[in-house]
Short mmCIF file of C-alpha atoms and ligand atoms in Angstrom, two decimals:
data_model
loop_
_atom_site.label_atom_id
_atom_site.label_comp_id
_atom_site.label_asym_id
_atom_site.label_seq_id
_atom_site.Cartn_x
_atom_site.Cartn_y
_atom_site.Cartn_z
CA UNK A 735 154.01 -16.21 155.05
CA UNK A 736 156.41 -18.76 156.45
CA UNK A 737 154.30 -21.50 158.02
CA UNK A 738 150.70 -22.38 157.15
CA UNK A 739 148.97 -25.19 159.00
CA UNK A 740 145.61 -26.16 157.51
CA UNK A 741 143.05 -28.64 158.80
CA UNK A 742 145.72 -30.69 160.51
CA UNK A 743 144.38 -34.02 161.72
CA UNK A 744 146.45 -36.56 163.63
CA UNK A 745 145.29 -40.03 164.64
CA UNK A 746 147.40 -42.19 166.91
CA UNK A 747 146.42 -45.83 167.15
CA UNK A 748 142.98 -44.89 165.91
CA UNK A 749 142.46 -42.08 168.45
CA UNK A 750 142.10 -38.54 167.10
CA UNK A 751 144.55 -36.36 169.05
CA UNK A 752 144.59 -33.32 166.73
CA UNK A 753 141.34 -32.47 165.03
CA UNK A 754 141.31 -29.84 162.30
CA UNK A 755 143.93 -27.38 163.53
CA UNK A 756 144.69 -24.36 161.33
CA UNK A 757 146.99 -21.43 162.03
CA UNK A 758 149.59 -19.25 160.33
CA UNK A 759 153.01 -18.13 161.45
CA UNK A 760 153.91 -15.12 159.33
CA UNK A 761 157.53 -13.99 158.96
CA UNK A 762 158.78 -12.74 162.31
CA UNK A 763 155.61 -13.63 164.22
CA UNK A 764 155.90 -15.32 167.59
CA UNK A 765 152.93 -17.64 167.91
CA UNK A 766 152.03 -19.47 171.09
CA UNK A 767 150.31 -22.84 171.08
CA UNK A 768 148.64 -23.01 174.45
CA UNK A 769 146.36 -25.49 176.16
CA UNK A 770 146.10 -27.97 178.97
CA UNK A 771 148.23 -31.10 179.05
CA UNK A 772 147.04 -33.54 176.39
CA UNK A 773 145.42 -30.89 174.19
CA UNK A 774 147.60 -31.80 171.20
CA UNK A 775 150.31 -29.12 171.34
CA UNK A 776 153.30 -31.43 171.10
CA UNK A 777 151.73 -33.60 168.42
CA UNK A 778 151.12 -30.48 166.33
CA UNK A 779 154.78 -29.48 166.73
CA UNK A 780 156.03 -32.97 165.94
CA UNK A 781 153.87 -33.04 162.80
CA UNK A 782 155.55 -29.85 161.57
CA UNK A 783 158.94 -31.45 162.13
CA UNK A 784 158.00 -34.81 160.65
CA UNK A 785 158.73 -36.47 163.99
CA UNK A 786 155.38 -38.03 164.88
CA UNK A 787 155.55 -41.41 166.65
CA UNK A 788 155.14 -44.63 164.72
CA UNK A 789 151.50 -45.44 164.18
CA UNK A 790 150.49 -41.80 163.77
CA UNK A 791 148.42 -40.90 160.74
CA UNK A 792 148.41 -37.30 159.62
CA UNK A 793 146.09 -35.38 157.30
CA UNK A 794 145.66 -31.81 156.17
CA UNK A 795 148.44 -29.52 155.09
CA UNK A 796 151.56 -27.97 156.58
CA UNK A 797 153.27 -25.56 154.23
CA UNK A 798 156.69 -24.14 154.99
CA UNK A 799 157.79 -21.34 152.62
CA UNK A 800 155.12 -22.62 150.23
CA UNK A 801 156.40 -26.20 150.33
CA UNK A 802 154.18 -29.01 151.59
CA UNK A 803 155.81 -30.85 154.48
CA UNK A 804 153.26 -33.62 154.93
CA UNK A 805 154.46 -36.59 152.95
CA UNK A 806 157.91 -35.11 152.34
CA UNK A 807 160.55 -37.85 152.34
CA UNK A 808 162.41 -38.21 155.64
CA UNK A 809 165.71 -37.26 154.00
CA UNK A 810 164.30 -33.87 152.98
CA UNK A 811 162.67 -33.30 156.37
CA UNK A 812 165.96 -34.11 158.10
CA UNK A 813 167.67 -31.51 155.91
CA UNK A 814 165.15 -28.88 157.08
CA UNK A 815 165.40 -29.74 160.77
CA UNK A 816 168.16 -27.79 162.46
CA UNK A 817 168.87 -25.83 159.29
CA UNK A 818 165.65 -23.96 158.39
CA UNK A 819 163.60 -25.07 161.39
CA UNK A 820 165.16 -25.27 164.86
CA UNK A 821 163.77 -27.28 167.75
CA UNK A 822 164.02 -26.92 171.50
CA UNK A 823 162.22 -29.37 173.76
CA UNK A 824 161.41 -29.42 177.42
CA UNK A 825 164.05 -31.11 179.50
CA UNK A 826 164.57 -34.01 180.03
CA UNK A 827 162.94 -35.09 176.79
CA UNK A 828 165.43 -32.87 174.99
CA UNK A 829 167.85 -35.57 176.04
CA UNK A 830 171.12 -33.97 175.30
CA UNK A 831 173.33 -36.95 174.71
CA UNK A 832 174.86 -37.73 178.15
CA UNK A 833 178.08 -39.19 176.75
CA UNK A 834 178.98 -36.35 174.38
CA UNK A 835 180.49 -33.02 175.35
CA UNK A 836 178.17 -30.06 175.00
CA UNK A 837 180.59 -28.58 172.45
CA UNK A 838 180.19 -31.58 170.17
CA UNK A 839 176.41 -31.35 170.49
CA UNK A 840 176.38 -27.71 169.46
CA UNK A 841 178.94 -28.45 166.73
CA UNK A 842 176.85 -31.28 165.30
CA UNK A 843 174.58 -28.87 163.43
CA UNK A 844 177.59 -27.39 161.63
CA UNK A 845 178.88 -30.84 160.74
CA UNK A 846 175.53 -32.04 159.42
CA UNK A 847 174.28 -28.94 157.63
CA UNK A 848 177.46 -27.11 156.68
CA UNK A 849 179.79 -30.08 156.33
CA UNK A 850 182.39 -28.53 158.61
CA UNK A 851 185.28 -30.59 159.98
CA UNK A 852 185.55 -31.35 163.65
CA UNK A 853 187.95 -28.59 164.70
CA UNK A 854 186.22 -25.85 162.78
CA UNK A 855 182.80 -26.95 164.00
CA UNK A 856 184.03 -26.94 167.61
CA UNK A 857 185.47 -23.46 167.23
CA UNK A 858 182.11 -22.28 165.96
CA UNK A 859 180.43 -24.03 168.90
CA UNK A 860 182.44 -21.89 171.31
CA UNK A 861 181.09 -18.76 169.64
CA UNK A 862 177.55 -20.15 169.87
CA UNK A 863 178.02 -20.99 173.56
CA UNK A 864 179.03 -17.39 174.07
CA UNK A 865 175.98 -16.19 172.13
CA UNK A 866 173.64 -17.97 174.55
CA UNK A 867 175.65 -16.46 177.41
CA UNK A 868 177.07 -19.64 178.83
CA UNK A 869 179.89 -18.79 181.26
CA UNK A 870 183.47 -19.41 180.11
CA UNK A 871 182.48 -20.75 176.66
CA UNK A 872 185.92 -22.12 175.73
CA UNK A 873 185.90 -24.35 178.79
CA UNK A 874 182.24 -25.21 179.05
CA UNK A 875 182.17 -26.81 175.59
CA UNK A 876 184.46 -29.55 176.98
CA UNK A 877 182.00 -30.51 179.67
CA UNK A 878 179.28 -33.15 179.68
CA UNK A 879 175.60 -32.34 180.21
CA UNK A 880 175.49 -33.70 183.77
CA UNK A 881 178.22 -31.22 184.74
CA UNK A 882 175.93 -28.30 183.88
CA UNK A 883 172.90 -26.86 185.66
CA UNK A 884 169.43 -27.30 184.17
CA UNK A 885 169.42 -23.73 182.93
CA UNK A 886 172.84 -24.13 181.34
CA UNK A 887 171.73 -27.35 179.65
CA UNK A 888 168.77 -25.54 178.15
CA UNK A 889 171.16 -22.83 176.90
CA UNK A 890 173.16 -25.58 175.21
CA UNK A 891 170.00 -26.93 173.60
CA UNK A 892 169.12 -23.43 172.39
CA UNK A 893 172.62 -22.90 171.02
CA UNK A 894 172.39 -26.20 169.13
CA UNK A 895 168.93 -25.36 167.78
CA UNK A 896 169.97 -21.92 166.55
CA UNK A 897 173.50 -22.74 165.37
CA UNK A 898 172.53 -22.76 161.69
CA UNK A 899 170.31 -19.68 162.06
CA UNK A 900 166.95 -21.30 161.26
CA UNK A 901 164.12 -19.04 160.10
CA UNK A 902 161.65 -20.76 162.42
CA UNK A 903 162.17 -21.98 165.97
CA UNK A 904 159.77 -24.46 167.54
CA UNK A 905 160.12 -24.47 171.33
CA UNK A 906 158.01 -27.05 173.18
CA UNK A 907 157.67 -26.08 176.87
CA UNK A 908 161.35 -25.02 176.95
CA UNK A 909 161.12 -23.56 180.45
CA UNK A 910 158.59 -25.87 182.11
CA UNK A 911 161.19 -28.09 183.80
CA UNK A 912 163.22 -25.16 185.16
CA UNK A 913 163.08 -23.17 188.38
CA UNK A 914 160.99 -20.02 188.09
CA UNK A 915 163.95 -17.62 188.24
CA UNK A 916 165.81 -19.63 185.60
CA UNK A 917 162.65 -19.71 183.47
CA UNK A 918 162.68 -15.93 183.28
CA UNK A 919 166.35 -15.89 182.20
CA UNK A 920 165.75 -18.47 179.48
CA UNK A 921 162.66 -16.65 178.23
CA UNK A 922 164.59 -13.40 178.05
CA UNK A 923 167.42 -15.12 176.17
CA UNK A 924 165.02 -16.72 173.69
CA UNK A 925 163.16 -13.47 173.19
CA UNK A 926 166.39 -11.60 172.48
CA UNK A 927 167.71 -14.19 170.04
CA UNK A 928 164.44 -14.63 168.18
CA UNK A 929 163.65 -10.94 167.81
CA UNK A 930 167.30 -10.08 167.11
CA UNK A 931 167.33 -12.41 164.11
CA UNK A 932 163.75 -11.67 163.03
CA UNK A 933 163.08 -15.39 163.37
CA UNK A 934 159.56 -16.79 163.52
CA UNK A 935 158.64 -18.69 166.64
CA UNK A 936 156.15 -21.37 167.62
CA UNK A 937 156.21 -21.43 171.40
CA UNK A 938 154.35 -24.18 173.24
CA UNK A 939 153.26 -23.82 176.83
CA UNK A 940 150.37 -24.48 179.20
CA UNK A 941 151.11 -21.23 181.01
CA UNK A 942 149.62 -17.99 179.74
CA UNK A 943 151.92 -15.95 182.00
CA UNK A 944 154.94 -17.46 180.26
CA UNK A 945 153.40 -16.94 176.86
CA UNK A 946 152.62 -13.30 177.58
CA UNK A 947 156.36 -12.67 177.90
CA UNK A 948 157.30 -13.92 174.46
CA UNK A 949 154.44 -14.30 171.98
CA UNK A 950 152.70 -11.89 169.62
CA UNK A 951 149.82 -14.22 168.83
CA UNK A 952 148.27 -17.30 170.37
CA UNK A 953 146.36 -20.38 169.32
CA UNK A 954 144.37 -21.97 172.15
CA UNK A 955 143.93 -25.73 171.89
CA UNK A 956 141.48 -27.92 173.74
CA UNK A 957 141.15 -31.64 173.10
CA UNK A 958 142.90 -31.33 169.75
CA UNK A 959 140.83 -28.41 168.47
CA UNK A 960 141.43 -24.69 168.18
CA UNK A 961 138.99 -22.92 170.49
CA UNK A 962 140.32 -19.39 170.07
CA UNK A 963 143.14 -17.63 168.25
CA UNK A 964 144.35 -14.12 167.61
CA UNK A 965 146.70 -11.45 168.87
CA UNK A 966 147.87 -12.29 172.36
CA UNK A 967 146.80 -8.87 173.63
CA UNK A 968 143.21 -9.61 172.65
CA UNK A 969 143.25 -13.02 174.32
CA UNK A 970 144.59 -11.51 177.52
CA UNK A 971 142.18 -8.60 177.72
CA UNK A 972 139.04 -10.10 176.19
CA UNK A 973 139.22 -13.91 176.21
CA UNK A 974 136.08 -15.32 174.63
CA UNK A 975 136.52 -19.03 175.16
CA UNK A 976 135.98 -20.48 178.64
CA UNK A 977 139.19 -22.43 178.01
CA UNK A 978 141.18 -19.22 177.56
CA UNK A 979 139.47 -17.72 180.59
CA UNK A 980 140.54 -20.77 182.60
CA UNK A 981 144.13 -20.48 181.39
CA UNK A 982 144.13 -16.83 182.42
CA UNK A 983 142.97 -17.80 185.92
CA UNK A 984 145.60 -20.55 186.17
CA UNK A 985 148.55 -18.47 184.91
CA UNK A 986 151.50 -18.86 187.30
CA UNK A 987 152.35 -15.20 187.64
CA UNK A 988 150.99 -11.81 186.84
CA UNK A 989 150.19 -11.72 183.17
CA UNK A 990 151.57 -8.82 181.25
CA UNK A 991 148.68 -6.81 179.89
CA UNK A 992 149.20 -4.38 177.05
CA UNK A 993 149.03 -0.84 178.36
CA UNK A 994 148.34 -2.13 181.84
CA UNK A 995 151.89 -2.30 183.12
CA UNK A 996 153.08 -5.46 184.83
N1 ADP B 1804 153.06 -41.86 171.62
C1 ADP B 1804 151.73 -41.70 171.81
N2 ADP B 1804 150.87 -42.72 171.56
C2 ADP B 1804 149.55 -42.56 171.74
N3 ADP B 1804 148.97 -41.43 172.15
C3 ADP B 1804 149.75 -40.41 172.41
C4 ADP B 1804 151.17 -40.47 172.26
N4 ADP B 1804 151.68 -39.27 172.61
C5 ADP B 1804 150.65 -38.51 172.96
N5 ADP B 1804 149.48 -39.18 172.83
C6 ADP B 1804 148.14 -38.63 173.09
O1 ADP B 1804 147.93 -37.56 172.20
C7 ADP B 1804 147.20 -36.51 172.84
C8 ADP B 1804 147.90 -35.20 172.64
O2 ADP B 1804 149.18 -35.28 173.23
P1 ADP B 1804 150.21 -34.08 173.20
O3 ADP B 1804 150.22 -33.45 171.87
O4 ADP B 1804 151.49 -34.64 173.69
O5 ADP B 1804 149.60 -33.08 174.26
P2 ADP B 1804 150.22 -31.75 174.88
O6 ADP B 1804 151.57 -31.52 174.29
O7 ADP B 1804 149.24 -30.68 174.57
O8 ADP B 1804 150.29 -32.00 176.36
C9 ADP B 1804 147.07 -36.92 174.30
O9 ADP B 1804 145.76 -37.40 174.51
C10 ADP B 1804 148.07 -38.04 174.46
O10 ADP B 1804 147.57 -38.98 175.40
MG1 MG B 1805 153.43 -31.49 175.19
#
């Protein structure tokens, strides 16, 4: 078992935004957190990463490789982030730093977590840019984020998140801000990288069609509570909760159904 979330409760300014959420992410599982906007998906992810906003109070338990993350000192959480647990956010909240080259932003993980010098880290960044299939990696690392397309910027963010080969990737709506055709490319890239490394994945989306392309399991959230969870195939073919049924109706594209073709 890699990640165990138990009875997670999050209050922000006295309002309960996550209310007793429990789920597991076993080694190599790709778990979707799905629900409407405001259902508590991002807050759950931020709690795992120790990045909740000021004023948030958190209860329950989040165990990573058996170690309790809630209450862990910031220094130890910072050491986990980017090293054992990678993060990709939706653009533009990802906020790649606009005044740093993309190469430096990919290289940063090597400098922080592996203590590499600037030149060596940059050389490694070129290899990582190639791994996420950015065109002309040796040149593109010298560019600034605004010189790249949205899809390329998300590839940079993925390269930075995976540079240190984390065992868990948390991706919060990583394709939501992108054009539909680019979304499919990014999903395929993520799927290949995650399965290729046997990484575990927590993938956040409001779109069941997107989730059906990448996840093995899903946790359906509504107003901060889990309303249904299980293998994705079961949720797609026999959704029990009206919330899941609604998500299935609202899915942007044809949902992949096991055994049912596309
Ligand atoms: N910084 C914040 N301060 C206060 N409330 C917040 C903050 N961020 C989010 N919330 C509230 O927390 C709830 C859950 O938000 P969030 O986890 O971001 O939802 P989701 O990612 O599912 O769209 C929402 O009701 C939202 O209004
Ligand atoms: Mg969110």
